[in-house]
mmCIF file of C-alpha atoms in Angstrom:
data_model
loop_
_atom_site.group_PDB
_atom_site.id
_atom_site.type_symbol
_atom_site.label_atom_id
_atom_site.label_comp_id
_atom_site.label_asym_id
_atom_site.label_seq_id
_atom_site.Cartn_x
_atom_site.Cartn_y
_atom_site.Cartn_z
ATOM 1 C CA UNK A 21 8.288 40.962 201.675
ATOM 2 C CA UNK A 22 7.716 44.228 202.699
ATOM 3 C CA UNK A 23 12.043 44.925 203.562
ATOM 4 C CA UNK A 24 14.843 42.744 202.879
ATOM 5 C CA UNK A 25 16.791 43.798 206.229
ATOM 6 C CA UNK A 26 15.192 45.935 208.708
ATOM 7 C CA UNK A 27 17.732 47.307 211.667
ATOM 8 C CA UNK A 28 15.510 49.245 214.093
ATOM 9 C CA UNK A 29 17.128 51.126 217.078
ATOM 10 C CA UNK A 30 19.877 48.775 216.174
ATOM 11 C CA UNK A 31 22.846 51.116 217.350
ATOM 12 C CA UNK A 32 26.330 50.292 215.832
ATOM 13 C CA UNK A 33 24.868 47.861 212.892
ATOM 14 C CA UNK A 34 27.415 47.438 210.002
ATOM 15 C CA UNK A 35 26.237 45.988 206.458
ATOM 16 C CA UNK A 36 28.591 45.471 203.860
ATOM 17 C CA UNK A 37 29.683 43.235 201.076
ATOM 18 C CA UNK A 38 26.520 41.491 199.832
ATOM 19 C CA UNK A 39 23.708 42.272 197.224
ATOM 20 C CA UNK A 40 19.842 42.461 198.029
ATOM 21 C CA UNK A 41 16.819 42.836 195.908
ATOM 22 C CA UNK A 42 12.997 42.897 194.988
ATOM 23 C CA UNK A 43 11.253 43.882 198.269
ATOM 24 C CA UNK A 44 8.155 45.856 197.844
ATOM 25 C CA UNK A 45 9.396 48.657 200.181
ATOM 26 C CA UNK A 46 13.076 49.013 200.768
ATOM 27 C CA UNK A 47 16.146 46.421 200.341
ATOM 28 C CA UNK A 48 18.266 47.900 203.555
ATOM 29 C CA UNK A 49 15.868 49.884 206.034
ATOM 30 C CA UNK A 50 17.678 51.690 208.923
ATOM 31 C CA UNK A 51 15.186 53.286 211.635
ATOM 32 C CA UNK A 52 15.859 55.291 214.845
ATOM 33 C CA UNK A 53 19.275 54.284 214.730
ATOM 34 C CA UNK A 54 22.508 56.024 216.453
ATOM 35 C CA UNK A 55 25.542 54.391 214.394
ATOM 36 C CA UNK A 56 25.269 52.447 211.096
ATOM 37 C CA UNK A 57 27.265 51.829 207.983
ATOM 38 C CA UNK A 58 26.254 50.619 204.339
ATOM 39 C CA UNK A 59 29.634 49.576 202.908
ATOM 40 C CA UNK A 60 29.621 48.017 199.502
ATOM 41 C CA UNK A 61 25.793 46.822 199.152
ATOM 42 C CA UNK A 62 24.439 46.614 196.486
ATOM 43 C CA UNK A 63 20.083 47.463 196.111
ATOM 44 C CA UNK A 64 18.152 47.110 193.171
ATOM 45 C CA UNK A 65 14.823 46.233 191.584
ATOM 46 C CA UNK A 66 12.438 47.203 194.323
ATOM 47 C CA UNK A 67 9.538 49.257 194.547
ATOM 48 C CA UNK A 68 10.701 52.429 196.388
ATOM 49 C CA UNK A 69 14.162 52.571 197.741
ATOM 50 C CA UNK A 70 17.262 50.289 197.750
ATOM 51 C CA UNK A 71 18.790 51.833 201.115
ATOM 52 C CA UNK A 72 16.128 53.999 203.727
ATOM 53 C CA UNK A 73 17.429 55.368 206.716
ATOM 54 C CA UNK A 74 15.166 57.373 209.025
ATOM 55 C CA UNK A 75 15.751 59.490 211.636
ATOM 56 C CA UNK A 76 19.031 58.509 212.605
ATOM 57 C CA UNK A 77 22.378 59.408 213.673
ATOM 58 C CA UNK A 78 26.011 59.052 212.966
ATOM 59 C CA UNK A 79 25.495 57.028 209.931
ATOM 60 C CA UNK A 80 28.084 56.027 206.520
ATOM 61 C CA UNK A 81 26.924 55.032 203.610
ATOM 62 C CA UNK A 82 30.003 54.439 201.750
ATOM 63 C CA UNK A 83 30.874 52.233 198.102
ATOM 64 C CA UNK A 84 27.533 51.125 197.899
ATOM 65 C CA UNK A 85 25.499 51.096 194.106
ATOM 66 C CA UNK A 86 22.156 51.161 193.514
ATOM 67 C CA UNK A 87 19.456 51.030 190.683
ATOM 68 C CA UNK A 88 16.484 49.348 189.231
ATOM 69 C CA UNK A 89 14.615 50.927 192.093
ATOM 70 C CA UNK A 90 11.218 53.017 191.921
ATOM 71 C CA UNK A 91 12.065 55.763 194.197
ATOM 72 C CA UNK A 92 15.247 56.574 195.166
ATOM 73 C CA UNK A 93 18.584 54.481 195.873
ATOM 74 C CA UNK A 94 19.746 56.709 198.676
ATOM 75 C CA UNK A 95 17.151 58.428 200.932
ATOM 76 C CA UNK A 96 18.606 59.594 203.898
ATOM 77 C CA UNK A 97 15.043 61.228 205.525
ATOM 78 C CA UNK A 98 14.639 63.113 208.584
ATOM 79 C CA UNK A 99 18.540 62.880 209.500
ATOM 80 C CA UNK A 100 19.292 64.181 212.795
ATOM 81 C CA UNK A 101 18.635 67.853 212.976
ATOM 82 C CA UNK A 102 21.877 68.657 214.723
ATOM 83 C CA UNK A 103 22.203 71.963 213.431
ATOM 84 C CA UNK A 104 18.330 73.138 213.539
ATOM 85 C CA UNK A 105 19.586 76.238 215.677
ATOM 86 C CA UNK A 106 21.992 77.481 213.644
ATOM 87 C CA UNK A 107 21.260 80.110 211.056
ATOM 88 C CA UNK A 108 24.338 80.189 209.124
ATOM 89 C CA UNK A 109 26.325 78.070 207.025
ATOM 90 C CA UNK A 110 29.304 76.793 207.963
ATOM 91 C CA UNK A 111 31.091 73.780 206.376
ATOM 92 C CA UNK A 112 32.671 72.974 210.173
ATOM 93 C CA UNK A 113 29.918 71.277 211.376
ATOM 94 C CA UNK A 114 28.854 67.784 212.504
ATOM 95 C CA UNK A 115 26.848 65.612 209.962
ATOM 96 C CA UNK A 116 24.259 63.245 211.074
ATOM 97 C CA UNK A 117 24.881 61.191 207.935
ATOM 98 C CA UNK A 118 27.801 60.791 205.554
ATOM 99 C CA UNK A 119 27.144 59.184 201.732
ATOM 100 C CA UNK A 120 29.949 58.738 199.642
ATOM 101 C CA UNK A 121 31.494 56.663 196.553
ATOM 102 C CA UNK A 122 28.450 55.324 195.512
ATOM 103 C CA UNK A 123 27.146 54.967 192.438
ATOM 104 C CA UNK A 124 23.300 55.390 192.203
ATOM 105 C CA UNK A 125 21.815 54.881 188.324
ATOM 106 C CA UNK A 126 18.314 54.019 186.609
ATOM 107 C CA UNK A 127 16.076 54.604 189.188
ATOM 108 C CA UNK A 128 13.170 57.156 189.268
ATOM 109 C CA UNK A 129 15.523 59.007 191.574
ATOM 110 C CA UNK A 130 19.246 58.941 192.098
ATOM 111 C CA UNK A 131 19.196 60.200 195.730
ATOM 112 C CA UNK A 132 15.852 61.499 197.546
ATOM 113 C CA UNK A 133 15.313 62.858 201.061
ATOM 114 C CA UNK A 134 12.218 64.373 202.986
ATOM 115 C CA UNK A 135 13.734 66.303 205.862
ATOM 116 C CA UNK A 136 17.245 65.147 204.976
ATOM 117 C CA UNK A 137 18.968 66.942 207.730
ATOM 118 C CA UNK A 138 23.084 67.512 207.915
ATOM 119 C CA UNK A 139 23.985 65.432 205.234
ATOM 120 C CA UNK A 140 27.300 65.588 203.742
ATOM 121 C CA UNK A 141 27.090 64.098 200.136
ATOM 122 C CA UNK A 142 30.047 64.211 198.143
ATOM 123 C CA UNK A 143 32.412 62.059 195.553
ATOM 124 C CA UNK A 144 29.262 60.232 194.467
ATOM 125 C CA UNK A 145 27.385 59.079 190.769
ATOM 126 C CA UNK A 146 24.063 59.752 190.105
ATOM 127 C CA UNK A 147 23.175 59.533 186.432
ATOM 128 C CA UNK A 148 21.003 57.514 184.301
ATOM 129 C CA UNK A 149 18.069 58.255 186.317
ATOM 130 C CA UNK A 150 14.567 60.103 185.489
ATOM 131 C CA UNK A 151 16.430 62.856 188.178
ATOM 132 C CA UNK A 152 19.836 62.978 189.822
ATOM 133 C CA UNK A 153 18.365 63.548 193.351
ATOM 134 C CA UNK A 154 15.732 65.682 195.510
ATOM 135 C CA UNK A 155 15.923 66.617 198.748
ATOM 136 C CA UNK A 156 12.553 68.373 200.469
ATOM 137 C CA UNK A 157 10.655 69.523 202.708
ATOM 138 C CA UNK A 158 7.420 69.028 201.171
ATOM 139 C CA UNK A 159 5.850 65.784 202.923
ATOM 140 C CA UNK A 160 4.294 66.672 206.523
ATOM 141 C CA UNK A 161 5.265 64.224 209.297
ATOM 142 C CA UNK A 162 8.201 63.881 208.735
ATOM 143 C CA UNK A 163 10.746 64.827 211.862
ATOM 144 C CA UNK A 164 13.175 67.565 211.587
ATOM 145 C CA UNK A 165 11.205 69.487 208.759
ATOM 146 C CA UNK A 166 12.234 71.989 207.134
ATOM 147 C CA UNK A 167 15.180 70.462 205.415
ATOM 148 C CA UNK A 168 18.104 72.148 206.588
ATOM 149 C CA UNK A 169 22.001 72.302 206.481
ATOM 150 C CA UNK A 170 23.218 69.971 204.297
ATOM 151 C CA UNK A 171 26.650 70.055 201.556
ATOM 152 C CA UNK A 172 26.670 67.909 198.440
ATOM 153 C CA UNK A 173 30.122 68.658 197.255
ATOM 154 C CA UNK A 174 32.168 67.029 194.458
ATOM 155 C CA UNK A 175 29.653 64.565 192.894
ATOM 156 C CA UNK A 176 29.086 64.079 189.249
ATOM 157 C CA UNK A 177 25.419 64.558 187.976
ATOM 158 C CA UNK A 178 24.661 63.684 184.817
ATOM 159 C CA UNK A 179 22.466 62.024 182.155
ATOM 160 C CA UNK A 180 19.715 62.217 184.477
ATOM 161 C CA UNK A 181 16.913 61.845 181.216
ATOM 162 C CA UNK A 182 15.342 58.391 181.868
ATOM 163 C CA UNK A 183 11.660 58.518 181.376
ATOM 164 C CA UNK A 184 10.230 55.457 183.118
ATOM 165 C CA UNK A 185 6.755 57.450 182.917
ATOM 166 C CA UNK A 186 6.312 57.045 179.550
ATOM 167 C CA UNK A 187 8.092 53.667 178.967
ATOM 168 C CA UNK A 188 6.167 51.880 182.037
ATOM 169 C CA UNK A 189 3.186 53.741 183.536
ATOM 170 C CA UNK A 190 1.710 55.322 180.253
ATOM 171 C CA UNK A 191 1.928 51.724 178.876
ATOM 172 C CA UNK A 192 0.344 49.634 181.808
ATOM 173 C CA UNK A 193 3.046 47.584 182.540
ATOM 174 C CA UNK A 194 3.052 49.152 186.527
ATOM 175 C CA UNK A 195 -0.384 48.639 186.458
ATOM 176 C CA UNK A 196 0.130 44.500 186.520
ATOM 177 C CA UNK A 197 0.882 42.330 189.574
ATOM 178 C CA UNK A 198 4.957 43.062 190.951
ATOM 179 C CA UNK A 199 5.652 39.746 189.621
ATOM 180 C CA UNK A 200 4.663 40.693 186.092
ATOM 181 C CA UNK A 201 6.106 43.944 185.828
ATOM 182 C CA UNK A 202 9.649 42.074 184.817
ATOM 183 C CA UNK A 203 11.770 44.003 187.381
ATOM 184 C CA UNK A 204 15.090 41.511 186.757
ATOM 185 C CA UNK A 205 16.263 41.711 182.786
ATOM 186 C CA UNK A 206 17.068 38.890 181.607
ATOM 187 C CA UNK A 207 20.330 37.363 181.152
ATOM 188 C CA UNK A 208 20.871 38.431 177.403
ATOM 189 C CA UNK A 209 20.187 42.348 178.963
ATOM 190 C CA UNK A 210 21.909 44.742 181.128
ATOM 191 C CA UNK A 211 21.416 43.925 184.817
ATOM 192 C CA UNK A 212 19.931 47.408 185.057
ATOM 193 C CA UNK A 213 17.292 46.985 181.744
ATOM 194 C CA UNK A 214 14.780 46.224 184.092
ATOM 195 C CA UNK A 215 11.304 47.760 184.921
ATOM 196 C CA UNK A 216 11.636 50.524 186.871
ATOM 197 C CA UNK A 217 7.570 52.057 188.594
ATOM 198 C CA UNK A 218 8.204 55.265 189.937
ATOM 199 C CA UNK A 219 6.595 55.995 192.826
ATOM 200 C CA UNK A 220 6.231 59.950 192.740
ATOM 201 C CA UNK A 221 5.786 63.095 190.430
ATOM 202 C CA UNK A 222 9.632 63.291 189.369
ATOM 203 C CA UNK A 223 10.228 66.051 186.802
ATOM 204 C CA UNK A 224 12.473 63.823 184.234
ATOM 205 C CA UNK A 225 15.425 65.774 183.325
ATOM 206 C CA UNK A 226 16.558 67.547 186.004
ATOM 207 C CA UNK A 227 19.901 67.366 187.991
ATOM 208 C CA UNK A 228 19.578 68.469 191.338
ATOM 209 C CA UNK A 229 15.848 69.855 193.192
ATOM 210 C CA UNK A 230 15.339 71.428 196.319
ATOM 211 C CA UNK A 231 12.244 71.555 197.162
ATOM 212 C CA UNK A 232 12.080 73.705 200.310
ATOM 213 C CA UNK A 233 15.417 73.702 202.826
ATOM 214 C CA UNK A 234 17.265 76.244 204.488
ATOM 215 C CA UNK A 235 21.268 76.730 204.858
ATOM 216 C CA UNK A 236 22.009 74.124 201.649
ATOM 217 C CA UNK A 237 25.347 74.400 200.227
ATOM 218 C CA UNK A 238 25.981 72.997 196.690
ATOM 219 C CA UNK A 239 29.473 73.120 195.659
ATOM 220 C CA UNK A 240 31.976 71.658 193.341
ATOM 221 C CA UNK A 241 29.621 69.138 191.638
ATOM 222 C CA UNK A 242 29.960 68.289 187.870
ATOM 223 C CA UNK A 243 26.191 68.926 186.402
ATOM 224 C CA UNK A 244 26.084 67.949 182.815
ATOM 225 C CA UNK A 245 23.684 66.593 179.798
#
């Protein structure tokens, strides 16, 4: 299936305490939506992202873990640009969405987000991926673009060296049908040892991108190996 649960204009929805996987899109998918919470899911072994919200609004995600995924575990795109008229920074301002305590590890991308707008990150994991997280303005379409005004504070970075290119595209093993590909390890492996297709040009390596957004603040993380 394309998504495991969709919730569209589904004000006030509130997912928690359950694990989903292996959709060919997204596990969670949250669109034009004013109120939502993630609490405590768990996403892994799809093709893009574990948990997509998209132009929405007053949204938590909050304990939730992610990885196996080919994208990102957290994408957070085209957040409500509530402070698009602004032209300072100011830490006293409304967020459109909040992530926090979750752990996001071996997937292409820790946390990704096109237009991600207000976000307040913080107290978060992201390591063991090919990149601890990207947020952009570089695909067109997208509402609310350019990025803007957004605070990842206090999260720990790290480890982010994973090179799925190499280890599953170079060899062919993305190239075979999604049942092939051996997305779920088995039992004798980690449950995160899987197959993991990324699904865009992620520089392997690298802790934190910004590629194009205004008004960022990036302060107090731990950034390391």
């Amino acid at each position: 299936k394309l998504n495991g649960i969709r919730g569209d204009r589904a004000d006030g929805l509130y997912l928690r305490n359950f694990t989903i996987e292996l959709f060919e899109f997204n596990s969670v998918y949250v669109l034009e939506t004013d109120g939502f919470v993630i609490d405590r899911v768990v996403g892994r072994y799809n093709d893009e992202y574990a948990f997509l919200t998209f132009a929405v609004d007053h949204g938590l995600y909050k304990n939730c873990e992610g990885y196996g995924n080919g994208d990102a575990a957290v994408y957070p795109g085209s957040a409500s640009d509530v402070n698009s008229n602004s032209t300072t920074y100011s830490q006293k301002r409304r967020w459109s969405v909040e992530i926090t305590r979750c752990k996001s590890h071996h997937n292409a991308a820790g946390y990704s987000g096109t237009a991600g707008n207000s976000v307040y990150v913080h107290d978060n994991r992201f390591f063991n991926n090919a990149i601890g997280g990207v947020t952009d303005s570089v695909f067109p379409n997208h509402p609310g673009l350019p990025q803007d005004h957004s605070w990842f504070r206090d999260n720990e970075i790290y480890s982010n060296n994973v090179n799925y290119f190499e280890k599953y595209v170079h060899s062919g093993i993305c190239d075979k049908p999604p049942a092939e590909r051996g997305y779920k390890p088995p039992p004798s492996e980690p449950k995160w040892a899987g197959t993991v297709c990324p699904v865009g040009p992620f520089p392997v390596g690298t802790g934190w991108v910004i590629a194009g957004g205004n008004y960022n603040l990036i302060q107090g993380n731990h950034v390391w190996d």
